Short mmCIF file of C-alpha atoms in Angstrom, two decimals:
data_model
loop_
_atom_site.label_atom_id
_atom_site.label_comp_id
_atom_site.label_asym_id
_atom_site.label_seq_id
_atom_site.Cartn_x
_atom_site.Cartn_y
_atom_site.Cartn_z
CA UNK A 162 -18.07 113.40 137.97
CA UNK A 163 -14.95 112.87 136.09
CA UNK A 164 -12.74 110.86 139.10
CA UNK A 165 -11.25 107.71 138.65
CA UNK A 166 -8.95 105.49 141.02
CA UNK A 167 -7.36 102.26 140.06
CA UNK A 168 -6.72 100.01 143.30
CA UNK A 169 -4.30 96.47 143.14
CA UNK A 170 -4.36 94.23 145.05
CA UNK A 171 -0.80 93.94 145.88
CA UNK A 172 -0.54 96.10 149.35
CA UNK A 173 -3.53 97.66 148.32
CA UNK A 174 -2.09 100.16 146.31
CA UNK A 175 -3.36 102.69 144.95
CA UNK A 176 -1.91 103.45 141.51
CA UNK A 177 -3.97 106.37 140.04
CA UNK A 178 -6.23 108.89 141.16
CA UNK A 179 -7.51 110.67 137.97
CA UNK A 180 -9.60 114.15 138.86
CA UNK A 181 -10.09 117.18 136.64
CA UNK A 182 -8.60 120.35 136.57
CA UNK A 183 -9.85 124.12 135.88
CA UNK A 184 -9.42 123.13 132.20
CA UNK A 185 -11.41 119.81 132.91
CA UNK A 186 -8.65 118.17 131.56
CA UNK A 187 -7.64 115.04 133.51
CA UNK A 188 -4.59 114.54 135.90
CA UNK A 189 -3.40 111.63 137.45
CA UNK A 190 -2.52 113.47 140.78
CA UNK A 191 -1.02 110.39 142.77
CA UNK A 192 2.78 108.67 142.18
CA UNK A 193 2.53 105.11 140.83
CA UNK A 194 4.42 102.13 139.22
CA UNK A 195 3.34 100.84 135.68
CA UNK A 196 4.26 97.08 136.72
CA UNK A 197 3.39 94.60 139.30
CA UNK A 198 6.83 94.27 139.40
CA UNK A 199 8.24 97.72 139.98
CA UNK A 200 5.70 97.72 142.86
CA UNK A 201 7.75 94.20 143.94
CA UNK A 202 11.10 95.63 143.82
CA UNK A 203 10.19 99.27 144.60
CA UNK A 204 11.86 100.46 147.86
CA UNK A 205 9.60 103.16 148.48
CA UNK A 206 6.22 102.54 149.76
CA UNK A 207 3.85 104.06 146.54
CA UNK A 208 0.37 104.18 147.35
CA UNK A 209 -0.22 101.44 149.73
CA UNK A 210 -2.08 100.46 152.64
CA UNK A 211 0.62 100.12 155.41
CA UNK A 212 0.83 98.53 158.63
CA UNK A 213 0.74 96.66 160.88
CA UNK A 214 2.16 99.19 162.48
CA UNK A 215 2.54 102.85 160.27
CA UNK A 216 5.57 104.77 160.80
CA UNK A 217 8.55 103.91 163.24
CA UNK A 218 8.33 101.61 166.23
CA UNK A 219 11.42 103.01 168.51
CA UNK A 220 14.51 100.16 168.77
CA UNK A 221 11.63 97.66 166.87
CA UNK A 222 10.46 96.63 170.16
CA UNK A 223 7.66 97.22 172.20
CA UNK A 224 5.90 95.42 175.08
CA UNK A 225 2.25 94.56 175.46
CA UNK A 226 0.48 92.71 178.97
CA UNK A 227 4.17 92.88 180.10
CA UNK A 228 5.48 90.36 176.92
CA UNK A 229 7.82 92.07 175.36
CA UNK A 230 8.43 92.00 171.28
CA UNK A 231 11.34 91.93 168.87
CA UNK A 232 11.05 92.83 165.05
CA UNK A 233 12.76 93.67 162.00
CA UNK A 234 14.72 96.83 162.35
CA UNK A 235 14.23 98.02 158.74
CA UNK A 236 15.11 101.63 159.72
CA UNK A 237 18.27 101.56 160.78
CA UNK A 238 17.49 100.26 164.89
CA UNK A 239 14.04 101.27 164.30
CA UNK A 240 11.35 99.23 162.71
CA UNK A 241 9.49 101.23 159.74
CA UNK A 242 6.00 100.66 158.44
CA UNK A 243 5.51 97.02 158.72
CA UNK A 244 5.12 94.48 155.26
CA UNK A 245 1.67 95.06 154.76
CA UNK A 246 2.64 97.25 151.29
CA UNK A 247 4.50 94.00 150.39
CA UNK A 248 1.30 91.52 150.59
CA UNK A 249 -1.26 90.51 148.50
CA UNK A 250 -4.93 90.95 149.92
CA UNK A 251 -8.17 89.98 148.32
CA UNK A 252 -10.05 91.82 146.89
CA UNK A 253 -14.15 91.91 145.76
CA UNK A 254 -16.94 93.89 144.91
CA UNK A 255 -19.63 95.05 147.56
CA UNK A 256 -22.19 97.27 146.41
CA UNK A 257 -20.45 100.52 145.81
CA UNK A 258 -17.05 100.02 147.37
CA UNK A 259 -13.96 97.55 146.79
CA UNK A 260 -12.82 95.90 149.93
CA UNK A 261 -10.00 94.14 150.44
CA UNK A 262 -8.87 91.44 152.86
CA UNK A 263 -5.58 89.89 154.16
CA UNK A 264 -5.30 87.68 157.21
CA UNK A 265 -2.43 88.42 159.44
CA UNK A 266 -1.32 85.12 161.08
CA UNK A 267 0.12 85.56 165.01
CA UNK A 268 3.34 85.99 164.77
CA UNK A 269 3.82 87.63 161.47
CA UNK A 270 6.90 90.24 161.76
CA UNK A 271 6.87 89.14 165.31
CA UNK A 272 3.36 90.82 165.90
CA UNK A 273 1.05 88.76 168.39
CA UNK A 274 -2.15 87.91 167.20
CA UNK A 275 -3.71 86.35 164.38
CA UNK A 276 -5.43 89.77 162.78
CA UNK A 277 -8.45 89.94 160.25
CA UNK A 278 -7.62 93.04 158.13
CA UNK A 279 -10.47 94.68 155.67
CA UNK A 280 -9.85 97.36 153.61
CA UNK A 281 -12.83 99.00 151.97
CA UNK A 282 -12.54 102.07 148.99
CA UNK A 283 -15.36 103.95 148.13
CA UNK A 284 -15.85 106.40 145.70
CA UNK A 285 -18.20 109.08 146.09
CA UNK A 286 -20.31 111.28 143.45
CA UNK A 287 -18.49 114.29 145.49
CA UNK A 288 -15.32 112.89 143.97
CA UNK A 289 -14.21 111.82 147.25
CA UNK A 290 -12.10 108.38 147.98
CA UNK A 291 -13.01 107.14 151.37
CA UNK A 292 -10.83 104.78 153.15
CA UNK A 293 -12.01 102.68 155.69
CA UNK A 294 -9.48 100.36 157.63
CA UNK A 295 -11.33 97.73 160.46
CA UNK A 296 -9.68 95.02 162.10
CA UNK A 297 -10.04 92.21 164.86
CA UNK A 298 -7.79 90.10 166.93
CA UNK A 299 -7.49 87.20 168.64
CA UNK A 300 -4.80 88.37 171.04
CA UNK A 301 -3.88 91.92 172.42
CA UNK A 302 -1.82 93.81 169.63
CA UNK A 303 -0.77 97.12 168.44
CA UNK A 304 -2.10 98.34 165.04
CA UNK A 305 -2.08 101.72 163.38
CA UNK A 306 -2.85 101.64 159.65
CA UNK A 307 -2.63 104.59 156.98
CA UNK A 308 -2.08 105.09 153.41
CA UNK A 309 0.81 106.15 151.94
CA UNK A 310 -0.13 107.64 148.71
CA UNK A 311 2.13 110.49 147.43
CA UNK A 312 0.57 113.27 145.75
CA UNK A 313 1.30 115.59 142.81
CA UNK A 314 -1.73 117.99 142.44
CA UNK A 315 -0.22 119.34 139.25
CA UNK A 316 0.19 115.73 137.86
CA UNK A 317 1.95 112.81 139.14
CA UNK A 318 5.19 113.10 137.06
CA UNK A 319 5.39 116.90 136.64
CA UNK A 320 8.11 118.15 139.31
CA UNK A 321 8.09 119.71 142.84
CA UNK A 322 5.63 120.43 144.82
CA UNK A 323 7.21 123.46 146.24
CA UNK A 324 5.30 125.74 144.48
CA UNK A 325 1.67 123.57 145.96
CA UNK A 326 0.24 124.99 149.13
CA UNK A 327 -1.25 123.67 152.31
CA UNK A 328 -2.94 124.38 155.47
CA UNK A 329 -3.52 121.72 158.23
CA UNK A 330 -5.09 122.13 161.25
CA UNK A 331 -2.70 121.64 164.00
CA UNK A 332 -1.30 124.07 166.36
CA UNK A 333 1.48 121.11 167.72
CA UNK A 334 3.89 118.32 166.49
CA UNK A 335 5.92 116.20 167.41
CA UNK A 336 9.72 117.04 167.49
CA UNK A 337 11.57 114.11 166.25
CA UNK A 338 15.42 112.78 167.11
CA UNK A 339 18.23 112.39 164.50
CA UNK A 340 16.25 108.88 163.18
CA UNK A 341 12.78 111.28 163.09
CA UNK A 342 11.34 109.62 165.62
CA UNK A 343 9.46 111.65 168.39
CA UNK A 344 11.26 112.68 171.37
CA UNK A 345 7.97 112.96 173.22
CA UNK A 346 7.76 116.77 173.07
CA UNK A 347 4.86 118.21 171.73
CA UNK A 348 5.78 121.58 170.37
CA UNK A 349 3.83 124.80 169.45
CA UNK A 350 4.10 125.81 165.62
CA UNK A 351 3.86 129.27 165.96
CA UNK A 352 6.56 131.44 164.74
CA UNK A 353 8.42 127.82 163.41
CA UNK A 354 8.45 126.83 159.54
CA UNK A 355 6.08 123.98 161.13
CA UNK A 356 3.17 126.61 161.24
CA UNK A 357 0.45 125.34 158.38
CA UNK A 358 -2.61 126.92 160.00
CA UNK A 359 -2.73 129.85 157.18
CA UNK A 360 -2.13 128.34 153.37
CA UNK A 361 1.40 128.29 152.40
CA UNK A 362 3.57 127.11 149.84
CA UNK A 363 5.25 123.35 150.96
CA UNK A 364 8.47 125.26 149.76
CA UNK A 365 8.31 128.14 151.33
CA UNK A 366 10.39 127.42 154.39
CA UNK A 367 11.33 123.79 153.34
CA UNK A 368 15.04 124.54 153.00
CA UNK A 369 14.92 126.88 155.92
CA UNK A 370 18.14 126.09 158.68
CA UNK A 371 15.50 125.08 161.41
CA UNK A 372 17.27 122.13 163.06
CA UNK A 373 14.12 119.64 162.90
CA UNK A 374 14.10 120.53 159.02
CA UNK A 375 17.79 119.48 158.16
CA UNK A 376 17.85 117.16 160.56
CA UNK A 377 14.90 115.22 158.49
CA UNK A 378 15.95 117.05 154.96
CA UNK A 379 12.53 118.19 154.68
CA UNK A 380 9.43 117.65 156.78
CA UNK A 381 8.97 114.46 158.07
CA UNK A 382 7.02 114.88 160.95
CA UNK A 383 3.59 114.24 163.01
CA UNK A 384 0.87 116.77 163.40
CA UNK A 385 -1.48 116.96 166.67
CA UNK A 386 -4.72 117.96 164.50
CA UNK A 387 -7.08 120.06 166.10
CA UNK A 388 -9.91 117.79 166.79
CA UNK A 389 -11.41 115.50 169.22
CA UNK A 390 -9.86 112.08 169.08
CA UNK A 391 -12.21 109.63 166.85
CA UNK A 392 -13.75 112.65 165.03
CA UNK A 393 -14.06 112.55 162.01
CA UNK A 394 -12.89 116.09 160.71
CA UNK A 395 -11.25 117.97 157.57
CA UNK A 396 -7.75 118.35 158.82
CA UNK A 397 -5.87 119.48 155.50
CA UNK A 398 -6.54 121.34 152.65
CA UNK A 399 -3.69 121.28 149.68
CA UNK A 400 -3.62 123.05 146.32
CA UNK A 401 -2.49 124.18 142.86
CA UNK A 402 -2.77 127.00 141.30
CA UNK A 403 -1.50 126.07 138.29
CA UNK A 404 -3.93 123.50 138.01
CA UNK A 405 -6.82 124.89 140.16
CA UNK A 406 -7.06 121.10 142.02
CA UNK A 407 -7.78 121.25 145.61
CA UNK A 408 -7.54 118.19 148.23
CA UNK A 409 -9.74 118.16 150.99
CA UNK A 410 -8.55 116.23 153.66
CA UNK A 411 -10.86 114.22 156.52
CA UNK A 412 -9.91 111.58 159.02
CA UNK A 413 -10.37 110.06 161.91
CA UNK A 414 -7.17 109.66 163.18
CA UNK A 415 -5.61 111.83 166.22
CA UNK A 416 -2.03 112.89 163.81
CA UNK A 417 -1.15 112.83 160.51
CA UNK A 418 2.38 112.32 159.31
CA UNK A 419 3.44 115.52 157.03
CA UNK A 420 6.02 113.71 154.28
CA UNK A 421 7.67 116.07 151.33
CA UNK A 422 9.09 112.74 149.92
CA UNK A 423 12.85 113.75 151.05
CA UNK A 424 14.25 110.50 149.74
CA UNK A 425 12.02 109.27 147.45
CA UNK A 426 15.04 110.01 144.70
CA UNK A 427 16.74 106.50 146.21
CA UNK A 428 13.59 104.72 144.68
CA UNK A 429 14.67 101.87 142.86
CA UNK A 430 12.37 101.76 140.25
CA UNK A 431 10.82 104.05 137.56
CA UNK A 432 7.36 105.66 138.25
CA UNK A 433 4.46 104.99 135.65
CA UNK A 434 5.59 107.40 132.71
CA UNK A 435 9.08 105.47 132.81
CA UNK A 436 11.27 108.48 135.01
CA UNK A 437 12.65 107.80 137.96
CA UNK A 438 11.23 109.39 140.86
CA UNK A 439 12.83 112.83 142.33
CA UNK A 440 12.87 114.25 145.91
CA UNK A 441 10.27 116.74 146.65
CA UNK A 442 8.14 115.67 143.81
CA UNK A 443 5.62 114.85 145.97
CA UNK A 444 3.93 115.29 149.69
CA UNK A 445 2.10 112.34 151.73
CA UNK A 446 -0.18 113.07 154.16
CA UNK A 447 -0.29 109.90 156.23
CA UNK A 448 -3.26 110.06 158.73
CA UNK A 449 -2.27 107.77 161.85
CA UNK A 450 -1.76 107.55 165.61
CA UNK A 451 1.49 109.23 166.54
CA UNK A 452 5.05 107.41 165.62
CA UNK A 453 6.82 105.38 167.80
CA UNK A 454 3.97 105.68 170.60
CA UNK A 455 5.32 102.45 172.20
CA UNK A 456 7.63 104.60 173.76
CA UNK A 457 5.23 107.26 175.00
CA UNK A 458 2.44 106.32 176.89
CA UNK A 459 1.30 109.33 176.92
CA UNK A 460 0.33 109.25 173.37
CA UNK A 461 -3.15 107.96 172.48
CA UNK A 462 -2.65 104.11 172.60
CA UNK A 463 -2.64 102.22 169.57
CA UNK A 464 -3.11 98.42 171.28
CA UNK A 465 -6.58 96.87 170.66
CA UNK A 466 -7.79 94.01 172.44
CA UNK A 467 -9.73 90.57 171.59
CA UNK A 468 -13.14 92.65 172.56
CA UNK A 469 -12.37 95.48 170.26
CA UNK A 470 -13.12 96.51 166.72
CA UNK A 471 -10.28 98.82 164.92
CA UNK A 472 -11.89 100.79 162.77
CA UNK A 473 -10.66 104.80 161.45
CA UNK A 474 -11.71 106.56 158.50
CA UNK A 475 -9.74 108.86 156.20
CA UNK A 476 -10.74 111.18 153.14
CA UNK A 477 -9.15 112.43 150.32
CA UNK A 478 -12.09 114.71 148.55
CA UNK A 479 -10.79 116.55 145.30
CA UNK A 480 -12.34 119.98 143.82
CA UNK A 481 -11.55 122.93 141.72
CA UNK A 482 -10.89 126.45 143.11
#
């Protein structure tokens, strides 16, 4: 019905989603690199399948059955998203979907357990991209996967997305610290420039002097969506009026990380029509367990055991209003 997505194998990125607009022209609605090795050398995570662990683990370590881990701290103290964007996984043909595999020896970033990682992508005749992310492991381990596609609904090189509007169903997030990552307060939205639950522009209170705004230079935070945990639920709905493209999205997953791509102008490499890539010239919306949940046990747990199957779903499903 007009959609096409190109996957690599190389952190599982995907590098176009092509859908059609009110014109029924076509628009490549998703950032991208037009090399292997701009995806190598890029600093910014376009597109891919990240993990093991999405988002920040607080001081990069965490302890699991009372061992307790050490890794990279790739944010400054904080560990950020894991390599998983940065490794090649293999990928092959299964009736109607492209899944892709990586093994994730014990020990790898100074995870435990050896982890068997398949990543399936289906596309639908409802011009819907369904990701499904299972896993298994030999050893008790944390894991919370997502993709971290950025999207332009007006085309992927064609400005801000100020002006592109969004609703998500959440009444709370998570306030972050100065390094974004979550105190451990869940706050209301209401009456705050966090309050999606009625279709707004991104823009509209972007720039605003709320202190969790500037202290992130943009949003940068987790929604609590307003469903029941493993449910799989539309949570978001974006869209352009200037192209008439609407995103439906559906997940599984308990939050989902609201990102207006506030750095992504300290990308070091072009995007796929040769420009380098601006702030705001995009939004992610990274479905996942809640950042840095190491530190709050009170957020739903994201360790999985040797008994256990990881397995969570997320849609993107495109139309035309």
């Amino acid at each position: 019905n007009g959609m096409r997505v190109e996957v690599i194998e190389y952190g599982c990125a995907v590098k176009s989603i092509i859908v059609p607009d009110r014109t029924r022209g076509a628009r490549d609605v998703v950032l991208g690199y037009a090399t292997l090795e701009d995806y190598e050398l890029a600093t910014a995570s376009v597109g891919a399948f990240v993990g093991r662990v999405a988002n920040r683990i607080e001081n990069a370590v965490f302890t699991v059955e009372g061992k307790t881990y050490h890794l990279a701290q790739n944010n400054g103290k904080n560990h950020l998203h894991g390599v998983l964007n940065k490794t090649v996984f293999h990928a092959s043909v299964e009736d109607d979907r492209l899944a892709l595999r990586y093994t994730s020896p014990d020990g790898e970033e100074g995870f435990p357990g050896t982890v068997e990682i398949c990543v399936t992508y289906t596309l639908t005749d409802e011009n819907a991209l369904v990701m499904d992310y299972t896993a298994t492991t030999d050893e008790t381990t944390i894991l919370n996967f997502t993709n971290h596609s950025y999207f332009n609904l007006e085309g992927a090189e064609s400005g801000s997305i100020e002006e592109q509007t969004l609703m998500i169903r959440a009444k709370e997030f998570c306030e972050g610290n100065e390094e974004t990552c979550p105190t451990g307060r869940i706050l209301p939205v209401a009456g705050t420039p966090f309050d999606f639950t009625k279709e707004k522009p991104i823009g509209r209170d972007l720039f605003s002097d709320d202190p969790q705004l500037r202290m992130a230079h943009g949003y940068d935070h987790n929604f609590v969506l307003d469903k029941d945990y493993g449910e799989l639920a539309l949570v978001a709905t974006a869209y352009s009026a200037r192209t008439g493209i609407v995103m439906d999205t559906y997940t599984t997953q308990p939050g989902m990380q609201l990102y207006t791509a506030n750095f992504l102008g300290n990308d070091t490499q072009p995007g796929k029509t040769g420009a380098m890539h601006a702030n705001y010239q995009a939004f992610c919306l990274e479905t996942q367990h809640y950042p840095c949940t190491p530190s709050h046990p009170e957020f739903p747990s994201i360790e999985v055991h040797p008994d256990e199957e990881y397995h969570e779903t997320t849609i993107y499903k495109f139309s035309v209003r």
